[in-house]
Each structure stands twice: as structure tokens, then as C-alpha cells.
XYZ file of C-alpha atoms in Angstrom:
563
model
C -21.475 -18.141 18.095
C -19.905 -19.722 14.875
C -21.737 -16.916 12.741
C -20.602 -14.164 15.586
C -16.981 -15.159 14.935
C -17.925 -15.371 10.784
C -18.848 -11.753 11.123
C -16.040 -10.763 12.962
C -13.496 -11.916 10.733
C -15.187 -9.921 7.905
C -14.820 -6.442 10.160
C -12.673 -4.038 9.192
C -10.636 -3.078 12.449
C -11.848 0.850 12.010
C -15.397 -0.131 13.051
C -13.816 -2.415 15.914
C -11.790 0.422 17.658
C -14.631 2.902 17.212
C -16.662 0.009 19.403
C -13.820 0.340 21.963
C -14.379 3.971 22.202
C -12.272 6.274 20.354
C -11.785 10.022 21.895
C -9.672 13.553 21.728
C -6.461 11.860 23.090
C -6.616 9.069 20.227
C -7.168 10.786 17.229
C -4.369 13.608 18.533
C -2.135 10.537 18.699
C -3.170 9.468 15.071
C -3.285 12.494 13.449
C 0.574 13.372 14.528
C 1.580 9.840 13.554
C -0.497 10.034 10.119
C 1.108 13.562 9.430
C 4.646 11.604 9.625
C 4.221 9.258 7.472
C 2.377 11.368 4.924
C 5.684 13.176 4.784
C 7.840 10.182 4.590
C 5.150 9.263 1.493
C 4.877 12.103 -0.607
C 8.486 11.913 -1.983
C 8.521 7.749 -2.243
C 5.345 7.913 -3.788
C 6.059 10.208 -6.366
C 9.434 8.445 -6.845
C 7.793 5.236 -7.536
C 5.534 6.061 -10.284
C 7.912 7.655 -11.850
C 9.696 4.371 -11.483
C 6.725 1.899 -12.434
C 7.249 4.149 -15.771
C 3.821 6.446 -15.048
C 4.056 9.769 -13.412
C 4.814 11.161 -9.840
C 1.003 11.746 -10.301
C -0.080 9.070 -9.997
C 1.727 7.587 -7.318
C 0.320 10.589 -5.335
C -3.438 9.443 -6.455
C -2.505 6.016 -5.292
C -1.113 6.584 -2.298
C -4.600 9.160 -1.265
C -7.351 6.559 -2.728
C -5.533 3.317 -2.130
C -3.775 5.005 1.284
C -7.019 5.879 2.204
C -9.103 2.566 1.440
C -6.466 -0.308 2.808
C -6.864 2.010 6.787
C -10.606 2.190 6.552
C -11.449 -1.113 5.760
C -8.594 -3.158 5.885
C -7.679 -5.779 8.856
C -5.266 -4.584 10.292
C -5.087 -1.727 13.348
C -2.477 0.286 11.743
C -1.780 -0.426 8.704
C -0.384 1.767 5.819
C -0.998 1.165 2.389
C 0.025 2.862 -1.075
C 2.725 2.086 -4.109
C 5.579 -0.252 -3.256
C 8.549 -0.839 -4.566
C 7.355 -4.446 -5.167
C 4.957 -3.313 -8.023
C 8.031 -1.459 -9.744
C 8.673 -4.505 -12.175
C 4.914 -5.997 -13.026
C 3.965 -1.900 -13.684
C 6.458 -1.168 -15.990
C 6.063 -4.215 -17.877
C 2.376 -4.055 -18.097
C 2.595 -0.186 -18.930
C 5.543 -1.318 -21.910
C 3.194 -4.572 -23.261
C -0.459 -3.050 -23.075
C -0.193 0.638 -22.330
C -1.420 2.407 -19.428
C -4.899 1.631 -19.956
C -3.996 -2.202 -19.803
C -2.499 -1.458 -16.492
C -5.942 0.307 -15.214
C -8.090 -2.881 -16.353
C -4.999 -5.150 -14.816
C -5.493 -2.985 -11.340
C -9.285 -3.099 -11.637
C -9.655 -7.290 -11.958
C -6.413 -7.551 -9.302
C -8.530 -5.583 -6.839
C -11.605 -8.047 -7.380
C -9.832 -10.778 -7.181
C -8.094 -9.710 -4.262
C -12.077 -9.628 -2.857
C -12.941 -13.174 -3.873
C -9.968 -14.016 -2.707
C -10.755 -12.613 0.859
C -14.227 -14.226 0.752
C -12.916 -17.191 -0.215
C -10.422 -17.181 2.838
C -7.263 -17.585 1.266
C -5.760 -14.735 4.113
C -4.399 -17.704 5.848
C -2.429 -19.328 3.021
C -0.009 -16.961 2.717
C 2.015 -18.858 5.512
C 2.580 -21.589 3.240
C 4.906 -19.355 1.141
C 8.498 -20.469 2.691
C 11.035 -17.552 3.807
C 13.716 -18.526 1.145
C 11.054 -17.625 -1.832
C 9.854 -14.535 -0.347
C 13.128 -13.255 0.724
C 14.905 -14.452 -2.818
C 12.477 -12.431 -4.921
C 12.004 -9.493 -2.898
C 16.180 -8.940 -3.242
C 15.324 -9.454 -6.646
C 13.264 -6.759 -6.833
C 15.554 -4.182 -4.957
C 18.273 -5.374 -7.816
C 15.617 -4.299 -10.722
C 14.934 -0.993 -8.657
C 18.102 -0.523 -8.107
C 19.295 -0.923 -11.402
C 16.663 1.173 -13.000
C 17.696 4.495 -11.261
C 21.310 4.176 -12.590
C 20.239 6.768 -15.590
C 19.350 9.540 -13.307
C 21.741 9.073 -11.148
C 24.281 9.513 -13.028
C 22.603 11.656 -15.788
C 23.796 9.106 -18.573
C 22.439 10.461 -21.893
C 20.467 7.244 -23.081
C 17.578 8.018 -25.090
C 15.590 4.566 -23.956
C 17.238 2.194 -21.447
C 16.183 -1.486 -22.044
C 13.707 -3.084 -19.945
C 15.728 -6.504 -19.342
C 18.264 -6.088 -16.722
C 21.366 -7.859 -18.804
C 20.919 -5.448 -21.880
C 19.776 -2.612 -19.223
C 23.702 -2.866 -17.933
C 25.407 -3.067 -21.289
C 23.426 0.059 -22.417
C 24.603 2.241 -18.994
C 28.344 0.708 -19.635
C 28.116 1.804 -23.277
C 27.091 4.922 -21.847
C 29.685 5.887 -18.853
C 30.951 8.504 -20.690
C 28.153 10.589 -20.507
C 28.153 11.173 -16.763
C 26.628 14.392 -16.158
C 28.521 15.835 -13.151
C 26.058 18.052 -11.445
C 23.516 15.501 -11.682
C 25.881 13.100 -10.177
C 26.824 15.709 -7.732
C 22.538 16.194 -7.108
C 22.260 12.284 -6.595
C 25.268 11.670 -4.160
C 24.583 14.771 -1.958
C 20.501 13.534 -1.344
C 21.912 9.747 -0.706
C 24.570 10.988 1.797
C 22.161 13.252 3.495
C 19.570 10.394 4.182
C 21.955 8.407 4.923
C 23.594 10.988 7.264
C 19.937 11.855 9.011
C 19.176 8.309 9.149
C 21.876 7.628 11.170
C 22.598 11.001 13.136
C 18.484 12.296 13.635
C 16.413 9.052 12.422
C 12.936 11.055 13.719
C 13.664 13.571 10.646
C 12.094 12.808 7.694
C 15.375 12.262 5.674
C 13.638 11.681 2.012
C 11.298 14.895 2.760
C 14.803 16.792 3.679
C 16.540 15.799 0.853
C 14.225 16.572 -1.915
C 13.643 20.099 -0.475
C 17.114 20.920 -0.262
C 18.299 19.688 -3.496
C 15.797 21.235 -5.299
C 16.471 24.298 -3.753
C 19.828 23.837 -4.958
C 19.037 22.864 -8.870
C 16.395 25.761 -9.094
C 18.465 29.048 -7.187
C 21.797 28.053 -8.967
C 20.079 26.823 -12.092
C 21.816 23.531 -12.706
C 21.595 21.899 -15.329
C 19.465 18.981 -13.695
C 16.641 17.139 -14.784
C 13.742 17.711 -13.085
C 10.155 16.123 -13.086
C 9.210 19.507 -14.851
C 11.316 19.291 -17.181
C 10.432 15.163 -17.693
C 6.663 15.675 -17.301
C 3.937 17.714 -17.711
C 2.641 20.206 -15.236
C 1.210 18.000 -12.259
C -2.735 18.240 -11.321
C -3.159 20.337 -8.192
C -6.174 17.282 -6.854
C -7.353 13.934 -7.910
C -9.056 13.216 -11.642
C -12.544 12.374 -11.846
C -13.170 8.368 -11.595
C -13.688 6.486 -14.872
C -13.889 2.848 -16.072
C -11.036 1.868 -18.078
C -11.390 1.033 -21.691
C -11.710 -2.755 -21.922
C -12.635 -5.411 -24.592
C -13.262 -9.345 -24.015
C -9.853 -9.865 -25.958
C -7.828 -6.707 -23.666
C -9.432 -8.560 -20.533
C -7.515 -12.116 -21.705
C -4.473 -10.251 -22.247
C -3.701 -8.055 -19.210
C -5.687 -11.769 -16.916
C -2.015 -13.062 -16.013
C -1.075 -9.755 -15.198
C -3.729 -9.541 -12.761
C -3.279 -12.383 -10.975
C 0.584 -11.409 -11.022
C -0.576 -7.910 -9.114
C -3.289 -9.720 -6.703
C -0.901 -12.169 -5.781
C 2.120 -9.684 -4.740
C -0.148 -7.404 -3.176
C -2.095 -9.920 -0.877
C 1.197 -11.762 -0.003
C 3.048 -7.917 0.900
C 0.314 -6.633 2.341
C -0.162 -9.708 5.130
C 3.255 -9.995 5.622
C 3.075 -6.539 6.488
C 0.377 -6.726 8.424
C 1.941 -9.370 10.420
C 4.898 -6.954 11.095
C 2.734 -4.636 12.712
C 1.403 -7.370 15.171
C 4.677 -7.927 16.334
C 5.107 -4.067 16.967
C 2.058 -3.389 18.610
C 1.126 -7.179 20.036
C -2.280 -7.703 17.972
C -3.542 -9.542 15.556
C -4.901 -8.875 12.004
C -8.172 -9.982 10.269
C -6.010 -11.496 7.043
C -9.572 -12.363 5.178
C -10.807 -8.908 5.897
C -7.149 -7.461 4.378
C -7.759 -9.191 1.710
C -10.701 -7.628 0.871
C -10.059 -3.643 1.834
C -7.041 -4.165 -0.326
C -9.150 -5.629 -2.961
C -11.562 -2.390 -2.697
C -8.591 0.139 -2.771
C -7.072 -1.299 -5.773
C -9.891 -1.219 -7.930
C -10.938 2.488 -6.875
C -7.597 3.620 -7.652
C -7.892 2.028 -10.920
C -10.892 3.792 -11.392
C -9.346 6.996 -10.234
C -5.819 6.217 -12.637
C -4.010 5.234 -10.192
C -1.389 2.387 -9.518
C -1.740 -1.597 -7.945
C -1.142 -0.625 -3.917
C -0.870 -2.621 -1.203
C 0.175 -2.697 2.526
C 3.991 -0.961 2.919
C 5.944 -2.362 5.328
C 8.249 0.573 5.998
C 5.261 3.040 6.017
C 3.380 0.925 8.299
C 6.678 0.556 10.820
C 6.567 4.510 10.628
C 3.190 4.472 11.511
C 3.447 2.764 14.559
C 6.919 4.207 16.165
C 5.186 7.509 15.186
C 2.776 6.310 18.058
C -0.646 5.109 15.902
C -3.307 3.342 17.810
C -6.577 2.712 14.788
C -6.672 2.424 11.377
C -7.533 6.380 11.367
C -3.930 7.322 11.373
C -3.438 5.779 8.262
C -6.903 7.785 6.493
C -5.054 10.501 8.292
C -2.123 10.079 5.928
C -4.134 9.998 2.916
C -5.874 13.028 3.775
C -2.828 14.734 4.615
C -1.326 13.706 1.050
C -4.190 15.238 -0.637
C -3.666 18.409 1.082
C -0.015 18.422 -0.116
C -1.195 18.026 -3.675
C -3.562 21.039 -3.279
C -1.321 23.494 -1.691
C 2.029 22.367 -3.343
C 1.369 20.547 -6.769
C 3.114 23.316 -8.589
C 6.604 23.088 -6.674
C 6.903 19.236 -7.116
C 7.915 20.455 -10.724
C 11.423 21.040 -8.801
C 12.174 18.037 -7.657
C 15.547 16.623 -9.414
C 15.438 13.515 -11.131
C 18.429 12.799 -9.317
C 16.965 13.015 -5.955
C 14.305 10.512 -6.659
C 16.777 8.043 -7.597
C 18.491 8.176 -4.531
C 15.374 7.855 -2.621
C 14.753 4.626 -4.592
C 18.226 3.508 -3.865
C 17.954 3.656 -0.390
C 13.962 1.837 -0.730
C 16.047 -1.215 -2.959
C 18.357 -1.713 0.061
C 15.297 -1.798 2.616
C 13.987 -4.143 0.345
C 17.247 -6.129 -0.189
C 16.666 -7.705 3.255
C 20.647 -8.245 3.556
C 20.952 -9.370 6.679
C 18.034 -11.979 6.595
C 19.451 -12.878 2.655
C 23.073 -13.877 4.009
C 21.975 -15.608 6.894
C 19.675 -17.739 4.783
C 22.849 -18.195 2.469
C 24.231 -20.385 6.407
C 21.393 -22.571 5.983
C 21.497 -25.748 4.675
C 21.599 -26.256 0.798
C 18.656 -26.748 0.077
C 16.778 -23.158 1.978
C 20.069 -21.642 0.377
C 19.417 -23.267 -3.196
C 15.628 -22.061 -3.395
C 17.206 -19.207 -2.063
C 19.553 -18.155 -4.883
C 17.198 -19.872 -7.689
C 13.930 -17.353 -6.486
C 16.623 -14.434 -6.597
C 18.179 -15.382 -10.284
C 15.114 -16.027 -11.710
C 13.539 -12.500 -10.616
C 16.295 -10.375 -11.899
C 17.257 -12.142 -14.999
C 13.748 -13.959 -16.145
C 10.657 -13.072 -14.521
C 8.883 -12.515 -11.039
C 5.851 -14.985 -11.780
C 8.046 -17.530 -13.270
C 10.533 -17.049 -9.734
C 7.817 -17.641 -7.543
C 6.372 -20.510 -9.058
C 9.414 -22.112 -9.683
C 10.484 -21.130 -5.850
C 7.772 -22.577 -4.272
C 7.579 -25.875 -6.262
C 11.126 -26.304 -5.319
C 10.926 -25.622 -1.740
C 7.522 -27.756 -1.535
C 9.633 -30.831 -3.508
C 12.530 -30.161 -1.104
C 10.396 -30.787 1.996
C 8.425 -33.591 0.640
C 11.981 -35.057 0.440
C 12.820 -34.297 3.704
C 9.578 -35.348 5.117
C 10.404 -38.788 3.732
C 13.700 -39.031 5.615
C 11.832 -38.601 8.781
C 10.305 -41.951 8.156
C 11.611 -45.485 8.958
C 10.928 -49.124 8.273
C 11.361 -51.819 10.733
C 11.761 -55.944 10.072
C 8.074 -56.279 9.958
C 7.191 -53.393 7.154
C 5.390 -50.974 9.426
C 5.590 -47.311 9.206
C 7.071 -45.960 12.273
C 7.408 -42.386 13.144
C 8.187 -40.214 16.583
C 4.734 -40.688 17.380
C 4.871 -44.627 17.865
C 7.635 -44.232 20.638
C 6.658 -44.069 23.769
C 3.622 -41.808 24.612
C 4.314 -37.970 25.958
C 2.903 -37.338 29.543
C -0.448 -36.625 28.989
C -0.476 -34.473 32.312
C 2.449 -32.581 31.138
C 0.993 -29.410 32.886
C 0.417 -31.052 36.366
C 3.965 -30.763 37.794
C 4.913 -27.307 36.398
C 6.094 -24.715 39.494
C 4.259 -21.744 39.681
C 5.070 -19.223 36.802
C 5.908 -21.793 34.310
C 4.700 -22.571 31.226
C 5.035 -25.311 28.452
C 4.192 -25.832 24.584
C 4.630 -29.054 23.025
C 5.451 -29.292 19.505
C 4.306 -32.422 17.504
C 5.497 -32.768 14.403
C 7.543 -31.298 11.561
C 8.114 -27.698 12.216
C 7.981 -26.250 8.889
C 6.931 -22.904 6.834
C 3.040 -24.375 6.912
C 2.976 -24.709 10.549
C 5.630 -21.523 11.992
C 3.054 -18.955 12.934
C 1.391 -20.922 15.346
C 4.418 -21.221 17.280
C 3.931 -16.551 17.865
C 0.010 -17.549 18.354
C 0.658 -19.510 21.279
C 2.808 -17.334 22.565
C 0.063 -14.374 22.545
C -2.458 -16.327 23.756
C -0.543 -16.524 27.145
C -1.602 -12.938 27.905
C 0.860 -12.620 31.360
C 4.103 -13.659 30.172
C 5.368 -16.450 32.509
C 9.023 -16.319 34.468
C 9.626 -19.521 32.278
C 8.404 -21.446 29.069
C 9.354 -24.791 28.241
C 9.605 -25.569 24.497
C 8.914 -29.354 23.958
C 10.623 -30.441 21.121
C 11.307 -34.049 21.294
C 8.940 -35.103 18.107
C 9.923 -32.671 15.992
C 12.263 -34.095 13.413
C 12.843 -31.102 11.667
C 13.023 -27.469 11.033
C 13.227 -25.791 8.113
C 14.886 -21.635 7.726
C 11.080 -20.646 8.629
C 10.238 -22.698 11.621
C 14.034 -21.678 12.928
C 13.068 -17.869 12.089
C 9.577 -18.366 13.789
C 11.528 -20.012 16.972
C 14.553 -17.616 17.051
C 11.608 -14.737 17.084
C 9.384 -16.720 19.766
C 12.857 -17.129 22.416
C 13.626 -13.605 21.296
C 9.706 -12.304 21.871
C 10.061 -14.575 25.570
C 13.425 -12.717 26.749
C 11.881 -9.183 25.655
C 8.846 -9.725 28.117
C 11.318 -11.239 30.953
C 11.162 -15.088 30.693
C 13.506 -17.559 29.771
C 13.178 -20.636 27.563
C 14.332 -23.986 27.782
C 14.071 -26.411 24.999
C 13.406 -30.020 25.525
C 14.412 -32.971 24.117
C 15.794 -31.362 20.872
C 16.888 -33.798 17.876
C 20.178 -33.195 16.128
C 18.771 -31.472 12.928
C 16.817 -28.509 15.076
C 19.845 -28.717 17.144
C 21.487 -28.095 14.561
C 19.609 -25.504 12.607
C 19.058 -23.505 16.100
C 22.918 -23.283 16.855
C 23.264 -21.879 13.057
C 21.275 -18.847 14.443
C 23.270 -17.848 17.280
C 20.936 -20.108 19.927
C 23.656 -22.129 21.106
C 24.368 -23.877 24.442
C 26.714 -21.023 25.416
C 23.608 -18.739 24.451
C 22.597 -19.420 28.645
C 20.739 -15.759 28.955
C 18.359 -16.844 25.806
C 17.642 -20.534 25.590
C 18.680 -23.445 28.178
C 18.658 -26.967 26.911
C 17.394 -29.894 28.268
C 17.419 -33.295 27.685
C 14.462 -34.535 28.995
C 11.433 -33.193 30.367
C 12.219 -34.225 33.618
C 15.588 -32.158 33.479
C 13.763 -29.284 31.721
C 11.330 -29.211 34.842
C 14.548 -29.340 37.181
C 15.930 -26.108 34.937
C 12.662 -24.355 35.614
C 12.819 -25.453 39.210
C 16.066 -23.474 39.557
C 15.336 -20.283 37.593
C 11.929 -19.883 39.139
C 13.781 -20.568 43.226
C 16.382 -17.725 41.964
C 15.076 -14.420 42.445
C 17.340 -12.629 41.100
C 17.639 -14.944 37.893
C 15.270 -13.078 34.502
């Protein structure tokens, strides 16, 4: 049984939903929802090579052989996988310090260390990296993107923009007199419009829409725009024939931080999308086997020219309100993508420069994560400290140097507050929650029908969150009630209040109600910060005691009218 489940966790979800049976009705379902996100892709994935400082060309070959390789053997049911904006940064530093060919051989030992990593089961670490860090340096990043697309935006006549975002600024101020108005004009009028159709017709592909039309516009009134004609040369109408990048012992040191720098960012985006997609469609990924189909798809699109990919979470959200059910939608995509290369290589010379730039504007706010950014900033100053630190230190320094130093401070920062949890009495002995008097251990003998109860034991921290969502799917029925025991746990950091706020939010959506028991001040306090207050009554009730929490069930469950 032990090697049964060893085997399973090293199957790639396609060859699990084929088991299940997989029919007409399913791959009509796939195919329309794979068609609609290759058209979301083409444009993004063009704009982001251009942005990694490649070519549109190869964001296209990524997103077919990488798009292609992270559905089909990947761990995930619907995952989508290509170029993301979180590459921007490492690419077009790699590309400046050891030319493109450094980049392929960076790709290539990513991708296999992205396999031994896999093997090696490290899916499961990546819920040791707190909120804070993640969230800090993936605003940075939207502030790099961001920043990069002021030139054609604005059409700023700079002959090389700096790659270092302080100097990057002075340059473009030094510069403001150059505005090219029709390029300006080109830039605002594709931003408003996906703006406008994002708001006003959000099914419509507004990046696909926007491109079109503006290049319709630059090529039938012959503006003076810059276009990726005019900025590259003709694209290929299908993919290059696979090669091994040049590499030497000395090449293979050089680009070896690089490497790790791409395998890390791509297995930490591509589970956290991943887990995204469980919460849309209620499953649950293989993150070992992820680990390894994204390992595979990088290296063949190194071997193809192509650029580090991983799992996108806006793709992937497409993917699944587009109605996806297996991994085929997503090969769907890729195939799709390839088709547009064949049949319309030659009019991507039209696109404006402009255009692209506002499409990367818009993927820099998706990235920005505002709204989870500022209400970290209401957390205590510590999460908001690592918070701000991860963020400066990816704009103005560097990403690896940001994440390291982010996670070393939030790891120092709970060791510190682990310590507080701990008391000394007269005699010298260690006491914690635990020594106090013992918890029922028939907790589940008086609970009313249609009740349920978790017990948390413990610090409930950014190691530990997840398990919190587990639980809650391996109810299966959702109950009328669940009581959230939460007596010995002494604290909660922004993570294990995200993974509760999501786990009473998860409850209400499927029709029960929560109480929490026994709370202690500090997750009190850190749950009222988020809204779950005691006048929140239609989310959370609080209790207490156990006793009173059973009485609150009592109640609710008597009440028939009560959700």
C-alpha cells in the first residue's frame, strides 16, 4: 500500500483522469476552455519576451513546449503553464550578464533541478515560505515590470534604458520631453479598452481585442508607431529545431546561481498556483509530481530556445472559469498557440509596441496583489516589516538577495515569538498550553447531529496553515456547523489568519457556520484585524468554552431556518 501511494504521488493527473474515463462531452468542454486561454496567451506571451529582453518569439515557443509539457505531466488537473511575469527580472539580467545562450544553459539545469527537486520531495516545502515574503517580492516584481514598459508607452526616445530601477527613472525623467504623442495616444487607448472590457464584458478577451484594434489603427493610418516589425526581425511561422545549448565547465559555474534563482521562482509560482486551482475546482494537486513536469518543460524549451516557464496563475484561473475539467485543456492551449503561429506569424509584425506595454501594465497590477499588500501593511510590525523589507529589496537590490533576506527575517521573527509563548514557574520548569489541564479526549462524543469540530494544538503559523483547508476537504459533506478549537493556540501569524479567514470563508460558501472556541487574545486579535469580529455573527460565532461552543451549535442546528 505504502509503494501504491509512492506511485501515485509520482502520476501526472493526465493519466489519472484518462483512468476515470474521459469522453466526447469532456474534451468539448476542454477544448473551448483551452481555445480561451490560448487567446488570452498569445498577446501576454509575446509581450513578455519582449519584456524578459528576447523576442515575442520566443515567448510564443515557450508558452507551446513549456504550455504543453507543465498540462501533460504536471500535478495538477488544470493547470496552465508558460512565461510569467515573475521571470521578467532574472531573464533580462541573465540575457544582459551571459547572453542568450547563458540563459538556455540557465533554463536547461533550472528544469533538472526542478526534477531532483520533485524526486527529492521538496513539493511540500513551499508552505514554509510565509505570505509577507511572497507577497513583498511579487509587488516587487510588478514595480520592475511596470517600470520597464514606461519607454514604449510613452515613446521616449532613449537609445538604452538602464537595467537598475533608480537610474532606469532618472533616464525616463531626463527624457520626458520626448513623448511621442501617437504612441502615447496607441498606449492609453489599449489600457482603457481592457480596462473598459474588463469591467463592462469580462468573458471578452480584452488583451486579444486590444492588440487587434490598435494595430489596425497604426497600420491603415500609418502612424508613426513602433511596432515589433519594426523592433525585430520577421517572426518564424513554427517552432525551431531542438538543440543543446553551447556550454563549458566554466559557463555552467557562471549561469549555477542563476539556475537555482529560476528553479526556485518557478517551483514556488507554479504550486502556489496550483493550489489556487484547488480552491476553484475543490481538488488537490500532486506538488512532487509538479515539480517534476515543470522540471521537464523547462528544459525542453531550453532545448527548443525558449524561456524559464512555470505554472500562471491568471492563465490557470481562465482555465477553469472557462469550464476545464483535465490537464488536456491546457495541451489544448498549446496546440492552439501553435496553430496561431502557423496561420498568423506574419501579422504579429503589427502589433504596436505600445500595446504590449499596456498589456504588461495591466499583468504588473495583477501581480501587485494590492489588496492582500495593504492589508498585510494592518498586521502587526513585524508581518508588515518583512513585508516592506522583501518589497525594497526586490525593486532596488535584487530578487535572490529579497527572498533570502525575507525569509530569514520572518523565520527569526517567529522564533522570537515562539519564545514569548513560553513561561517559567518558581520551580524552573518549562510550562506551555499543553501542561494545563488536559482537552476532552472524547471531544466528538457530545456533538448534535450535523456538527463538526477541529482542534488546533499549537502555534498556528505559515509551516502549519494548509492543513487547516486539508481538514476542511477531507469532510466531504459539509456539516450545518464546525467548531474551531482554538484554546492552545498561542498565536497566529498573517498566514495562519489568511488560511483561517479562507477556511470560515470556504465553511459559509458551502452553508455552515463556524464558531471558534476558546480563542486567546493575540488570534483574537489578529482575527478581528481581518474583518472576523464579534459583530461578524453571519461568519464566525465565538465561544468561550467548549461547553458554550456546543450550546452555540445546539441552537443553530434546533433553528431551521438559521444557515
Amino acid at each position: 500500500m505504502l509503494h501504491d501511494a509512492r506511485m501515485t504521488a509520482f502520476t501526472p493527473k493526465l493519466i489519472t483522469t484518462v483512468r476515470e474515463g474521459y469522453g466526447f462531452d469532456r474534451f468539448r468542454k476542454d477544448a473551448i476552455a483551452g481555445l480561451t486561454v490560448a487567446v488570452v496567451a498569445l498577446p501576454l506571451a509575446m509581450a513578455l519576451g519582449i519584456a524578459s529582453g528576447a523576442s515575442p518569439d520566443r515567448g510564443l515557443i515557450t508558452a507551446v513546449i513549456a504550455g504543453f509539457l507543465i498540462s501533460a505531466l504536471g500535478g495538477s488537473r488544470v493547470q496552465v503553464g508558460g512565461p510569467t511575469g515573475a521571470f521578467v527580472v532574472v531573464v533580462f539580467n541573465v540575457i544582459a550578464a551571459h547572453g542568450y545562450d547563458g540563459l538556455l544553459l540557465a533554463t536547461l539545469m533550472a528544469g533538472a533541478i526542478l526534477v531532483v527537486a520533485g524526486y527529492a520531495r521538496f513539493g511540500q516545502f513551499v508552505k514554509f515560505i510565509p505570505h509577507p515574503v511572497v507577497t513583498g517580492f511579487t509587488a516587487g516584481i510588478a514595480v520592475i515590470i511596470a517600470s520597464s514598459q514606461v519607454k514604449d508607452f510613452l515613446g521616449l526616445a532613449i537609445e538604452k534604458v538602464p537595467a537598475d530601477f533608480v537610474p532606469k527613472w532618472q533616464a525616463y525623467l531626463g527624457a520626458s520631453g520626448t513623448i511621442e504623442p501617437w504612441t502615447l495616444g496607441v498606449g492609453l487607448g489599449s489600457l482603457a479598452l481592457i480596462v473598459g472590457l474588463r469591467r463592462a464584458a469580462p468573458r471578452l478577451p480584452g488583451y486579444l481585442i486590444a492588440v487587434v484594434l490598435a494595430s489596425l489603427c497604426v497600420a491603415l493610418l500609418h502612424l508613426p508607431v513602433d511596432t515589433i516589425g519594426s523592433r525585430f526581425p520577421p517572426l518564424p511561422h513554427g517552432l525551431p529545431a531542438p538543440g543543446l545549448p553551447a556550454f563549458s565547465l566554466a559557463k555552467v559555474q557562471a549561469v549555477l546561481p542563476s539556475a537555482f534563482t529560476i528553479a526556485f521562482l518557478a517551483g514556488i509560482e507554479a504550486l502556489l498556483s496550483a493550489v489556487v486551482a484547488d480552491g476553484m475546482i475543490g481538488s488537490k494537486h500532486r506538488s512532487n509530481q509538479e515539480l517534476v513536469g515543470q522540471g521537464v518543460a523547462n528544459i525542453a524549451s531550453a532545448l527548443f530556445g525558449g524561456l524559464p516557464a512555470t505554472g500562471a496563475i491568471a492563465r490557470t484561473a481562465t482555465n477553469v472559469k472557462s469550464g476545464a475539467l483535465t490537464p488536456v485543456a491546457g495541451m489544448l492551449h498549446a496546440a492552439f498557440l501553435l496553430l496561431f503561429m502557423l496561420a498568423a506569424g506574419g501579422l504579429m509584425a503589427y502589433v504596436p509596441m505600445a500595446a504590449l506595454a499596456a498589456i504588461l501594465f495591466m499583468v504588473a497590477w495583477g501581480m501587485s496583489e494590492h489588496r492582500r499588500f495593504f492589508a498585510l501593511l494592518r498586521m502587526p510590525n513585524g508581518d508588515r516589516s518583512v513585508l516592506l523589507l522583501t518589497f525594497g529589496l526586490t525593486v532596488l537590490v535584487d530578487l535572490t538577495v529579497a527572498i533570502g533576506v525575507g525569509v530569514t527575517v520572518a523565520s527569526l521573527l517567529f522564533m522570537a515569538r515562539m519564545s514569548e509563548t513560553v513561561r517559567v514557574d518558581a520551580q524552573g520548569r518549562l510550562l506551555t498550553d499543553g501542561d494545563e489541564e488536559a482537552e476532552e479526549i472524547g471531544q466528538r462524543d457530545a456533538l448534535p447531529p450535523g456538527v463538526e469540530v477541529f482542534r488546533i494544538d499549537g502555534p498556528f503559523f505559515f509551516g502549519v496553515a494548509g492543513e487547516l483547508l486539508d481538514a476542511l476537504r477531507r469532510i466531504g459533506q459539509s456539516p450545518r456547523v464546525i467548531i474551531l478549537r482554538m484554546r492552545r493556540v498561542p498565536f497566529l501569524d498573517a498566514s495562519g489568519v489568511t488560511a483561517v479567514v479562507e477556511f470560515v470563508h470556504q465553511a459559509s460558501a458551502a452553508g455552515a457556520q463556524v464558531i471558534v472556541s476558546g480563542a486567546a487574545s493575540q488570534p483574537r486579535t489578529m482575527l478581528a484585524r481581518t474583518g472576523l469580529g464579534s459583530a461578524d455573527s453571519h461568519l464566525v460565532h465565538y465561544a468561550v468554552d467548549y461547553a458554550e461552543a456546543l450550546g452555540i451549535a445546539d441552537a443553530i442546528v434546533e433553528t431551521p431556518d438559521q444557515i
